[in-house]
mmCIF file of C-alpha atoms in Angstrom:
data_model
loop_
_atom_site.group_PDB
_atom_site.id
_atom_site.type_symbol
_atom_site.label_atom_id
_atom_site.label_comp_id
_atom_site.label_asym_id
_atom_site.label_seq_id
_atom_site.Cartn_x
_atom_site.Cartn_y
_atom_site.Cartn_z
ATOM 1 C CA MET A 21 0.000 0.000 0.000
ATOM 2 C CA ARG A 22 2.880 2.391 -0.574
ATOM 3 C CA PRO A 23 2.455 5.309 -2.988
ATOM 4 C CA ARG A 24 4.212 4.813 -6.294
ATOM 5 C CA ARG A 25 7.312 6.925 -6.882
ATOM 6 C CA ASN A 26 5.910 8.748 -9.912
ATOM 7 C CA ASP A 27 2.547 9.599 -8.367
ATOM 8 C CA ALA A 28 1.630 13.274 -8.322
ATOM 9 C CA PRO A 29 1.555 14.934 -4.904
ATOM 10 C CA LEU A 30 -1.727 14.659 -3.049
ATOM 11 C CA THR A 31 -4.201 17.495 -3.404
ATOM 12 C CA THR A 32 -5.236 18.364 0.130
ATOM 13 C CA ILE A 33 -6.954 21.194 1.975
ATOM 14 C CA ASN A 34 -5.233 22.699 5.013
ATOM 15 C CA LEU A 35 -7.221 22.895 8.222
ATOM 16 C CA SER A 36 -6.345 26.571 8.624
ATOM 17 C CA GLY A 37 -5.067 29.315 6.372
ATOM 18 C CA THR A 38 -7.302 28.222 3.504
ATOM 19 C CA THR A 39 -9.453 30.730 1.640
ATOM 20 C CA VAL A 40 -12.563 30.321 -0.489
ATOM 21 C CA GLY A 41 -10.377 31.197 -3.494
ATOM 22 C CA ASP A 42 -7.971 28.344 -2.640
ATOM 23 C CA ILE A 43 -10.845 25.874 -2.568
ATOM 24 C CA ARG A 44 -12.418 27.206 -5.762
ATOM 25 C CA ALA A 45 -9.034 26.815 -7.503
ATOM 26 C CA LYS A 46 -8.829 23.152 -6.397
ATOM 27 C CA LEU A 47 -12.380 22.536 -7.582
ATOM 28 C CA THR A 48 -11.694 23.989 -11.036
ATOM 29 C CA SER A 49 -8.215 22.513 -11.517
ATOM 30 C CA THR A 50 -9.033 18.924 -10.465
ATOM 31 C CA GLU A 51 -11.732 16.336 -10.959
ATOM 32 C CA PHE A 52 -11.198 14.501 -7.665
ATOM 33 C CA LYS A 53 -14.326 13.279 -5.886
ATOM 34 C CA GLY A 54 -13.115 14.719 -2.597
ATOM 35 C CA PHE A 55 -10.162 16.053 -0.666
ATOM 36 C CA PRO A 56 -8.349 15.030 2.495
ATOM 37 C CA VAL A 57 -8.198 17.823 5.060
ATOM 38 C CA VAL A 58 -4.812 17.944 6.785
ATOM 39 C CA LEU A 59 -3.424 19.971 9.678
ATOM 40 C CA ASP A 60 -0.898 21.547 7.310
ATOM 41 C CA SER A 61 0.985 20.730 4.114
ATOM 42 C CA GLU A 62 4.202 19.970 5.947
ATOM 43 C CA THR A 63 3.021 17.424 8.524
ATOM 44 C CA GLN A 64 0.139 15.996 6.450
ATOM 45 C CA LEU A 65 -1.619 14.985 9.695
ATOM 46 C CA LEU A 66 -5.073 13.829 8.654
ATOM 47 C CA GLU A 67 -8.010 15.774 10.092
ATOM 48 C CA GLY A 68 -10.807 14.507 7.838
ATOM 49 C CA TYR A 69 -12.158 14.170 4.336
ATOM 50 C CA ILE A 70 -14.511 16.416 2.407
ATOM 51 C CA ASN A 71 -16.677 15.291 -0.501
ATOM 52 C CA ARG A 72 -16.313 17.404 -3.654
ATOM 53 C CA HIS A 73 -20.048 17.763 -4.275
ATOM 54 C CA GLU A 74 -20.837 18.824 -0.712
ATOM 55 C CA LEU A 75 -17.853 21.195 -0.674
ATOM 56 C CA SER A 76 -18.870 22.767 -3.974
ATOM 57 C CA MET A 77 -22.481 23.211 -2.851
ATOM 58 C CA ALA A 78 -21.422 24.815 0.458
ATOM 59 C CA ILE A 79 -19.041 27.230 -1.279
ATOM 60 C CA ASP A 80 -21.618 28.170 -3.950
ATOM 61 C CA ARG A 81 -24.290 28.740 -1.296
ATOM 62 C CA ALA A 82 -21.938 30.935 0.737
ATOM 63 C CA LEU A 83 -20.898 32.955 -2.314
ATOM 64 C CA HIS A 84 -24.457 33.641 -3.410
ATOM 65 C CA VAL A 85 -26.376 33.800 -0.136
ATOM 66 C CA GLN A 86 -23.910 34.924 2.512
ATOM 67 C CA GLY A 87 -21.840 37.280 0.380
ATOM 68 C CA ILE A 88 -18.575 35.441 1.031
ATOM 69 C CA ALA A 89 -15.601 36.515 -1.141
ATOM 70 C CA ASN A 90 -12.607 34.629 -2.547
ATOM 71 C CA GLU A 91 -10.458 36.162 0.208
ATOM 72 C CA SER A 92 -12.747 34.847 2.946
ATOM 73 C CA ALA A 93 -11.186 32.363 5.336
ATOM 74 C CA VAL A 94 -12.514 28.824 5.602
ATOM 75 C CA TYR A 95 -12.656 27.033 8.946
ATOM 76 C CA PHE A 96 -13.567 23.455 9.836
ATOM 77 C CA SER A 97 -14.267 23.761 13.565
ATOM 78 C CA ALA A 98 -17.740 24.148 15.083
ATOM 79 C CA LYS A 99 -16.841 27.629 16.343
ATOM 80 C CA PRO A 100 -15.329 30.304 14.104
ATOM 81 C CA PRO A 101 -11.795 31.361 14.993
ATOM 82 C CA ARG A 102 -11.315 34.759 16.600
ATOM 83 C CA ARG A 103 -10.672 37.546 14.163
ATOM 84 C CA GLN A 104 -7.569 39.685 14.526
ATOM 85 C CA ASP A 105 -8.770 42.473 12.243
ATOM 86 C CA ALA A 106 -12.238 44.001 12.074
ATOM 87 C CA GLY A 107 -11.736 44.603 8.323
ATOM 88 C CA TYR A 108 -11.199 40.893 7.713
ATOM 89 C CA PRO A 109 -13.583 39.411 5.141
ATOM 90 C CA ASP A 110 -16.359 37.169 6.393
ATOM 91 C CA GLN A 111 -15.510 33.566 7.183
ATOM 92 C CA ILE A 112 -17.245 30.382 6.140
ATOM 93 C CA GLY A 113 -17.559 27.342 8.373
ATOM 94 C CA LEU A 114 -17.443 23.960 6.648
ATOM 95 C CA HIS A 115 -17.478 21.705 9.711
ATOM 96 C CA HIS A 116 -20.916 20.399 8.698
ATOM 97 C CA VAL A 117 -19.545 18.848 5.471
ATOM 98 C CA LEU A 118 -16.271 17.519 6.925
ATOM 99 C CA ASP A 119 -16.093 13.786 7.623
ATOM 100 C CA LYS A 120 -13.874 13.737 10.709
ATOM 101 C CA SER A 121 -13.466 9.964 10.651
ATOM 102 C CA PRO A 122 -12.909 8.832 7.063
ATOM 103 C CA PHE A 123 -11.999 5.198 6.431
ATOM 104 C CA GLN A 124 -8.256 4.741 6.912
ATOM 105 C CA ILE A 125 -5.843 1.913 6.266
ATOM 106 C CA SER A 126 -2.211 1.454 7.173
ATOM 107 C CA GLU A 127 0.481 1.405 4.525
ATOM 108 C CA GLU A 128 1.170 -2.146 5.722
ATOM 109 C CA THR A 129 -2.347 -3.412 4.942
ATOM 110 C CA PRO A 130 -2.118 -6.292 2.445
ATOM 111 C CA MET A 131 -3.858 -5.698 -0.883
ATOM 112 C CA GLU A 132 -6.016 -8.795 -0.337
ATOM 113 C CA THR A 133 -7.404 -7.209 2.836
ATOM 114 C CA VAL A 134 -8.005 -3.918 1.026
ATOM 115 C CA LEU A 135 -9.889 -5.755 -1.746
ATOM 116 C CA GLU A 136 -12.033 -7.538 0.831
ATOM 117 C CA MET A 137 -12.871 -4.261 2.615
ATOM 118 C CA PHE A 138 -13.852 -2.546 -0.634
ATOM 119 C CA ARG A 139 -16.091 -5.497 -1.534
ATOM 120 C CA LYS A 140 -17.752 -6.016 1.845
ATOM 121 C CA ILE A 141 -18.148 -2.422 2.988
ATOM 122 C CA GLY A 142 -18.685 -0.828 -0.415
ATOM 123 C CA LEU A 143 -15.963 1.774 0.030
ATOM 124 C CA ARG A 144 -15.357 4.454 -2.592
ATOM 125 C CA GLN A 145 -11.963 5.427 -1.170
ATOM 126 C CA ALA A 146 -9.674 4.702 1.745
ATOM 127 C CA LEU A 147 -7.021 7.056 3.061
ATOM 128 C CA VAL A 148 -3.604 5.466 3.535
ATOM 129 C CA VAL A 149 -1.893 6.680 6.721
ATOM 130 C CA ARG A 150 1.158 6.095 8.886
ATOM 131 C CA ASN A 151 0.869 7.324 12.494
ATOM 132 C CA GLY A 152 -1.930 9.705 11.510
ATOM 133 C CA ARG A 153 0.086 11.150 8.615
ATOM 134 C CA LEU A 154 -1.583 10.985 5.204
ATOM 135 C CA LEU A 155 0.417 9.015 2.647
ATOM 136 C CA GLY A 156 -2.128 8.539 -0.111
ATOM 137 C CA ILE A 157 -5.599 7.590 -1.215
ATOM 138 C CA ILE A 158 -6.708 4.340 -2.737
ATOM 139 C CA THR A 159 -9.939 4.559 -4.688
ATOM 140 C CA LYS A 160 -12.412 2.029 -5.991
ATOM 141 C CA LYS A 161 -10.996 2.729 -9.457
ATOM 142 C CA ASP A 162 -7.490 1.842 -8.188
ATOM 143 C CA VAL A 163 -8.799 -1.421 -6.752
ATOM 144 C CA LEU A 164 -10.563 -2.329 -10.002
ATOM 145 C CA LYS A 165 -7.363 -1.609 -11.978
ATOM 146 C CA HIS A 166 -5.415 -3.837 -9.598
ATOM 147 C CA VAL A 167 -7.918 -6.679 -9.964
ATOM 148 C CA ASP A 168 -7.776 -6.323 -13.755
ATOM 149 C CA GLN A 169 -3.967 -6.376 -13.759
ATOM 150 C CA MET A 170 -3.881 -9.421 -11.482
ATOM 151 C CA SER A 171 -6.316 -11.316 -13.704
ATOM 152 C CA ARG A 172 -4.085 -10.570 -16.717
ATOM 153 C CA VAL A 173 -1.013 -11.780 -14.821
ATOM 154 C CA ASP A 174 -2.858 -15.011 -13.954
ATOM 155 C CA VAL A 175 -3.786 -15.577 -17.603
ATOM 156 C CA ASP A 176 -0.196 -14.873 -18.729
ATOM 157 C CA ALA A 177 1.160 -17.256 -16.089
ATOM 158 C CA ARG A 178 -1.135 -20.044 -17.275
ATOM 159 C CA LEU A 179 -0.083 -19.495 -20.895
ATOM 160 C CA VAL A 180 3.613 -19.785 -20.013
ATOM 161 C CA HIS A 181 3.218 -23.108 -18.170
#
């Protein structure tokens, strides 16, 4: 369950210091179904997972109804953080769309176990972690590719013998 060397860096959302503009940029520049929320980019400590559709709807609603701007800060706690400056743009709370306990697996989890979990639980994605630190995401599409590759290897092995 280790990330491949040539994989692109993960697209995450930081727990603090994120603006509406940052999120809108991620939504327009990617097609991911959701985003891990991490403490910060350096530590990659996992705080939760946010579904793309729910995130997009919450941002759109805030832009049109609440008058939030691209410079507005985003927070994921139940209470808004204290403002330092009275001229600071409004903030938007997204704690209601944050899954604080997404399904996680260890980097040491055997692929057979991962396959079984995806089948039995009906997972769409699992976050791969080591000591709470996000290492990667394995999606249903990744699992299906793996199964397809393994079935091809089995066929090739039978043809050789």
